[in-house]
CSV table of C-alpha atoms in Angstrom, one decimal:
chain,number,residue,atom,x,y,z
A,953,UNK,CA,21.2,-15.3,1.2
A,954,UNK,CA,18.1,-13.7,-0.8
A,955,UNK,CA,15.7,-14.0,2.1
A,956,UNK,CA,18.5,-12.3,4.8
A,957,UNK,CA,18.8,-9.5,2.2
A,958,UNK,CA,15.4,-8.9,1.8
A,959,UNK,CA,14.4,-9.2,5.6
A,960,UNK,CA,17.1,-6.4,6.0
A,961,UNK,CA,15.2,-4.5,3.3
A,962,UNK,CA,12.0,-5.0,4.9
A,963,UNK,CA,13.1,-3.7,8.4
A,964,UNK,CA,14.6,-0.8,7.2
A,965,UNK,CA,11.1,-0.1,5.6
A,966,UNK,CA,9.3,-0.9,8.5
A,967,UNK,CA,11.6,1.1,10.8
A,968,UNK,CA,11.5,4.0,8.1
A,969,UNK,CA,7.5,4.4,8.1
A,970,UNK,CA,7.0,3.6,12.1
A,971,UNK,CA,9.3,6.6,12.8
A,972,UNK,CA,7.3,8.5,10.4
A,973,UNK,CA,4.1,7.7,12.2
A,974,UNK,CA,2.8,5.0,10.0
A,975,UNK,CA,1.4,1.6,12.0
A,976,UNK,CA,1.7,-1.8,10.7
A,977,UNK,CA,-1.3,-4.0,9.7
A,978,UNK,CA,-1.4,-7.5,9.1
A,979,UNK,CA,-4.4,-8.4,7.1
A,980,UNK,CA,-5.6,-11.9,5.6
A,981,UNK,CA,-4.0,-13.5,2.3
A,982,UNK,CA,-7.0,-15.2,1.9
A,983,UNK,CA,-10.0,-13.5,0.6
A,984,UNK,CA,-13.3,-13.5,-1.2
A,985,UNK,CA,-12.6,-14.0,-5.1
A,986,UNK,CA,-16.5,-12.6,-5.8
A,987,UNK,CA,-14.5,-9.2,-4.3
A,988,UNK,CA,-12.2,-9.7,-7.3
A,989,UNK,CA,-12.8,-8.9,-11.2
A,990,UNK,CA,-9.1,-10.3,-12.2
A,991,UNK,CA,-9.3,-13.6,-14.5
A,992,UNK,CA,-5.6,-14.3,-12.9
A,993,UNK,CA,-7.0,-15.1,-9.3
A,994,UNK,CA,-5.6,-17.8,-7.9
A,995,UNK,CA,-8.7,-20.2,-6.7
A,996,UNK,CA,-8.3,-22.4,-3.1
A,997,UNK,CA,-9.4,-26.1,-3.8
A,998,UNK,CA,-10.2,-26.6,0.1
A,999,UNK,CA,-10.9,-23.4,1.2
A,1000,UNK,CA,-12.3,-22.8,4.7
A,1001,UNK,CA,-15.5,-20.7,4.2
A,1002,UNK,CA,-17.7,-19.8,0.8
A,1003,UNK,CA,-16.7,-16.0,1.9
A,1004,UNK,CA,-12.6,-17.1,2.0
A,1005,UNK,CA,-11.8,-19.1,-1.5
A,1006,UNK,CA,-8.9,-17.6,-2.6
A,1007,UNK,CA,-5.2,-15.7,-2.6
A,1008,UNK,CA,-5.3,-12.0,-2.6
A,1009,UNK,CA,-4.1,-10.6,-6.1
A,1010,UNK,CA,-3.6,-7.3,-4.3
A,1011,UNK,CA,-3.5,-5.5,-1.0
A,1012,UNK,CA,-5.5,-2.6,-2.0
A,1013,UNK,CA,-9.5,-3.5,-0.3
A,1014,UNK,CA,-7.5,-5.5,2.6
A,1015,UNK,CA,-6.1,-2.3,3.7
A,1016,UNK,CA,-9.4,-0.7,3.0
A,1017,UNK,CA,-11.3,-2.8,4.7
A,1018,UNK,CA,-9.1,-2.1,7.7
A,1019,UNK,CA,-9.9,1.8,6.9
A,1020,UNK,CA,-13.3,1.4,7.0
A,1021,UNK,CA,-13.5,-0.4,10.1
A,1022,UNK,CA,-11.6,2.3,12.0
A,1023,UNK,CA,-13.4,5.4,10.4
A,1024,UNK,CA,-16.8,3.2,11.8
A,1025,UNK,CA,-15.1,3.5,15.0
A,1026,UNK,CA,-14.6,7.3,15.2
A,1027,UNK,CA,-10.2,7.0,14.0
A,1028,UNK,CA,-10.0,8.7,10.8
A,1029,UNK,CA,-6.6,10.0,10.4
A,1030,UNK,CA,-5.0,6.8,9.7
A,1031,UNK,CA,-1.3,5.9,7.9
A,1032,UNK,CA,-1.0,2.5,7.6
A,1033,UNK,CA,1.2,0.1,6.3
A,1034,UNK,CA,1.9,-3.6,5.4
A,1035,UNK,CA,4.4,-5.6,3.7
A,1036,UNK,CA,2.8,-8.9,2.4
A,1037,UNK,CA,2.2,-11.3,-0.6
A,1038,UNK,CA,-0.2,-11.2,-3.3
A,1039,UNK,CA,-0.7,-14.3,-5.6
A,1040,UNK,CA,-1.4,-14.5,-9.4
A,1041,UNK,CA,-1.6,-17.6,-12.3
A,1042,UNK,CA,-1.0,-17.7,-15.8
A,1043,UNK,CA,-2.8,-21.1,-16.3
A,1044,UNK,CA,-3.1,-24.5,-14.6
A,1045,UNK,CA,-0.2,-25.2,-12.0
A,1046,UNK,CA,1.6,-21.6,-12.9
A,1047,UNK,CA,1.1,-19.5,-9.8
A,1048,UNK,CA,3.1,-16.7,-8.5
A,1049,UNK,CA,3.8,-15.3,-5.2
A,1050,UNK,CA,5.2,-11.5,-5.0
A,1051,UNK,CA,6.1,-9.7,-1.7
A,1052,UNK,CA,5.0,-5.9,-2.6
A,1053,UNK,CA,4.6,-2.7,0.3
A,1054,UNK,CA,1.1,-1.4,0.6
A,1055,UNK,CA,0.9,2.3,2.0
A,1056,UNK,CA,-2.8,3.2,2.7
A,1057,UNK,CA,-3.1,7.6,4.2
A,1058,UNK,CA,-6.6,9.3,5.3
A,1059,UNK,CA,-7.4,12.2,7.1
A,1060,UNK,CA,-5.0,14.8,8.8
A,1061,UNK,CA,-2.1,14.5,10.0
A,1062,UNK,CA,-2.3,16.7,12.6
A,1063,UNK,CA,-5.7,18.2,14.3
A,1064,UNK,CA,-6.9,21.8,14.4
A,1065,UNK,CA,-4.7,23.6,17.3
A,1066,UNK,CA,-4.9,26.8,18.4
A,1067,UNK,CA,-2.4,28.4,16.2
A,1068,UNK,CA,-2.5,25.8,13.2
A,1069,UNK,CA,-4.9,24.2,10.7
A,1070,UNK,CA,-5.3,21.3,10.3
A,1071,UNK,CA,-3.0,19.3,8.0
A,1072,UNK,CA,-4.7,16.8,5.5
A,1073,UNK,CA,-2.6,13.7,4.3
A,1074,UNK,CA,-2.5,14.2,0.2
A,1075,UNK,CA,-1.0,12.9,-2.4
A,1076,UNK,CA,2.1,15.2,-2.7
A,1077,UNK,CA,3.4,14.6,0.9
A,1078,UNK,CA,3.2,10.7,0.6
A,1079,UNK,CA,5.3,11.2,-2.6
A,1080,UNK,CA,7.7,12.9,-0.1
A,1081,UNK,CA,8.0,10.2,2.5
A,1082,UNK,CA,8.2,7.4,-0.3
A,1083,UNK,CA,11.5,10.1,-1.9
A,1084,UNK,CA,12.5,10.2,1.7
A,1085,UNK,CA,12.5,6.1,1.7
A,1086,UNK,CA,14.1,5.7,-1.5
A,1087,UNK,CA,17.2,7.9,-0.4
A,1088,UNK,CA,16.9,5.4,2.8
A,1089,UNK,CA,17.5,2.6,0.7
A,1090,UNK,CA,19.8,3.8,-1.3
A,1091,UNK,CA,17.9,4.3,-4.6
A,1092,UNK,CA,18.7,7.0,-6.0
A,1093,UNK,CA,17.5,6.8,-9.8
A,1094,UNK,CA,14.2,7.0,-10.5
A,1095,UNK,CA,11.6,8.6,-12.5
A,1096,UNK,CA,7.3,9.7,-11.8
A,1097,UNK,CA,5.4,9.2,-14.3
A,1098,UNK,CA,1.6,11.1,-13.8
A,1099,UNK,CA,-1.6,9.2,-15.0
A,1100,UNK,CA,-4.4,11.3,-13.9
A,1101,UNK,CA,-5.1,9.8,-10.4
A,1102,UNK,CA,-1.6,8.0,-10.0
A,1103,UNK,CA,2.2,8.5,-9.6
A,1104,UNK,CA,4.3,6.0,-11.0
A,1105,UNK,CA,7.7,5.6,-9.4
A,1106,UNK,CA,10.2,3.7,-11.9
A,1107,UNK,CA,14.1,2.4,-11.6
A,1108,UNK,CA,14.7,1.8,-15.3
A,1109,UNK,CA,11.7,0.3,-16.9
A,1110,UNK,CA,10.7,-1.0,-13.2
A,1111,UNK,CA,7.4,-0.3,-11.7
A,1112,UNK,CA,9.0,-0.1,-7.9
A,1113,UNK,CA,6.0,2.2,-6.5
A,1114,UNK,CA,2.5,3.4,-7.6
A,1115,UNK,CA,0.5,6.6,-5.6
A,1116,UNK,CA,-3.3,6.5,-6.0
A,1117,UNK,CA,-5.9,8.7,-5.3
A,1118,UNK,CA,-9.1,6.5,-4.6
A,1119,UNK,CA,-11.7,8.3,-5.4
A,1120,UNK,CA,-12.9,11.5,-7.8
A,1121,UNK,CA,-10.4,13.9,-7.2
A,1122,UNK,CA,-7.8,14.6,-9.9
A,1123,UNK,CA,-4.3,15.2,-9.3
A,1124,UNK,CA,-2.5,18.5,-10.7
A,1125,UNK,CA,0.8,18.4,-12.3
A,1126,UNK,CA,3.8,18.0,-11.1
């Protein structure tokens, strides 16, 4: 069945990133929609709290959210990771649910020793481990596309992965 199949896909990503160091998060679907620009949010009729009245339409500040707690607590070399839905509508009673991977990388991977630097996450080695996890799943056709802060992974004309920097450094081609 479809949901078999893609609970096999999902734990051979999750087992992929955990033996590459990465811990799994599990953040809140519902958020605050005054967080949220998009016109496509998806409004809760009944919603809990003022601060939680709607569906996430992405995963990007949940994860940061979580980054900025941790960093406040003194753990700044963080690769995180969650699988989860976002929610979207295209008009009254059309809403849509998509399962999407979130990847989230700051600070170093490994800390200053005695014979070695320190080693920074950036951009170009999370574009190896996500290379690394394609060949894990068996894709092996794709093309990057570079926008100045992003990578754009694509299987034909398929958006399957997108690398951004957040902030105001620029990328240099690749």
């Amino acid at each position: 069945s479809k949901k078999s199949s893609d609970r096999k896909v999902n734990n051979k990503i999750c087992d992929f990133l955990s033996h590459n160091g990465f811990q799994e998060i599990l953040t809140n679907s519902i958020v605050n929609s005054q967080n949220y620009t998009q016109d496509n949010i998806v409004k809760m009729m009944n919603s809990l709290t003022v601060e939680l009245d709607a569906m996430r339409p992405d995963m990007c500040r949940s994860g940061l959210e979580v980054i900025d707690h941790n960093i406040n607590r003194g753990q700044k070399n963080l690769l995180m990771y969650e699988i989860g839905n976002i929610y979207s509508t295209s008009g009254v009673g059309q809403y849509h649910q998509s399962s999407v991977l979130a990847i989230w990388c700051t600070g170093a991977l490994a800390p200053k020793q005695w014979m070695m630097n320190e080693e920074k996450v950036n951009i170009y080695w999370l574009k190896g481990v996500l290379q690394n996890l394609w060949i894990h799943l068996g894709i092996k056709k794709f093309t990057i596309a570079q926008d100045d802060n992003t990578l754009t992974y694509n299987v034909g004309r398929d958006v399957i992965a997108k690398i951004q920097i957040l902030g105001k450094k620029e990328l240099s081609p690749i």
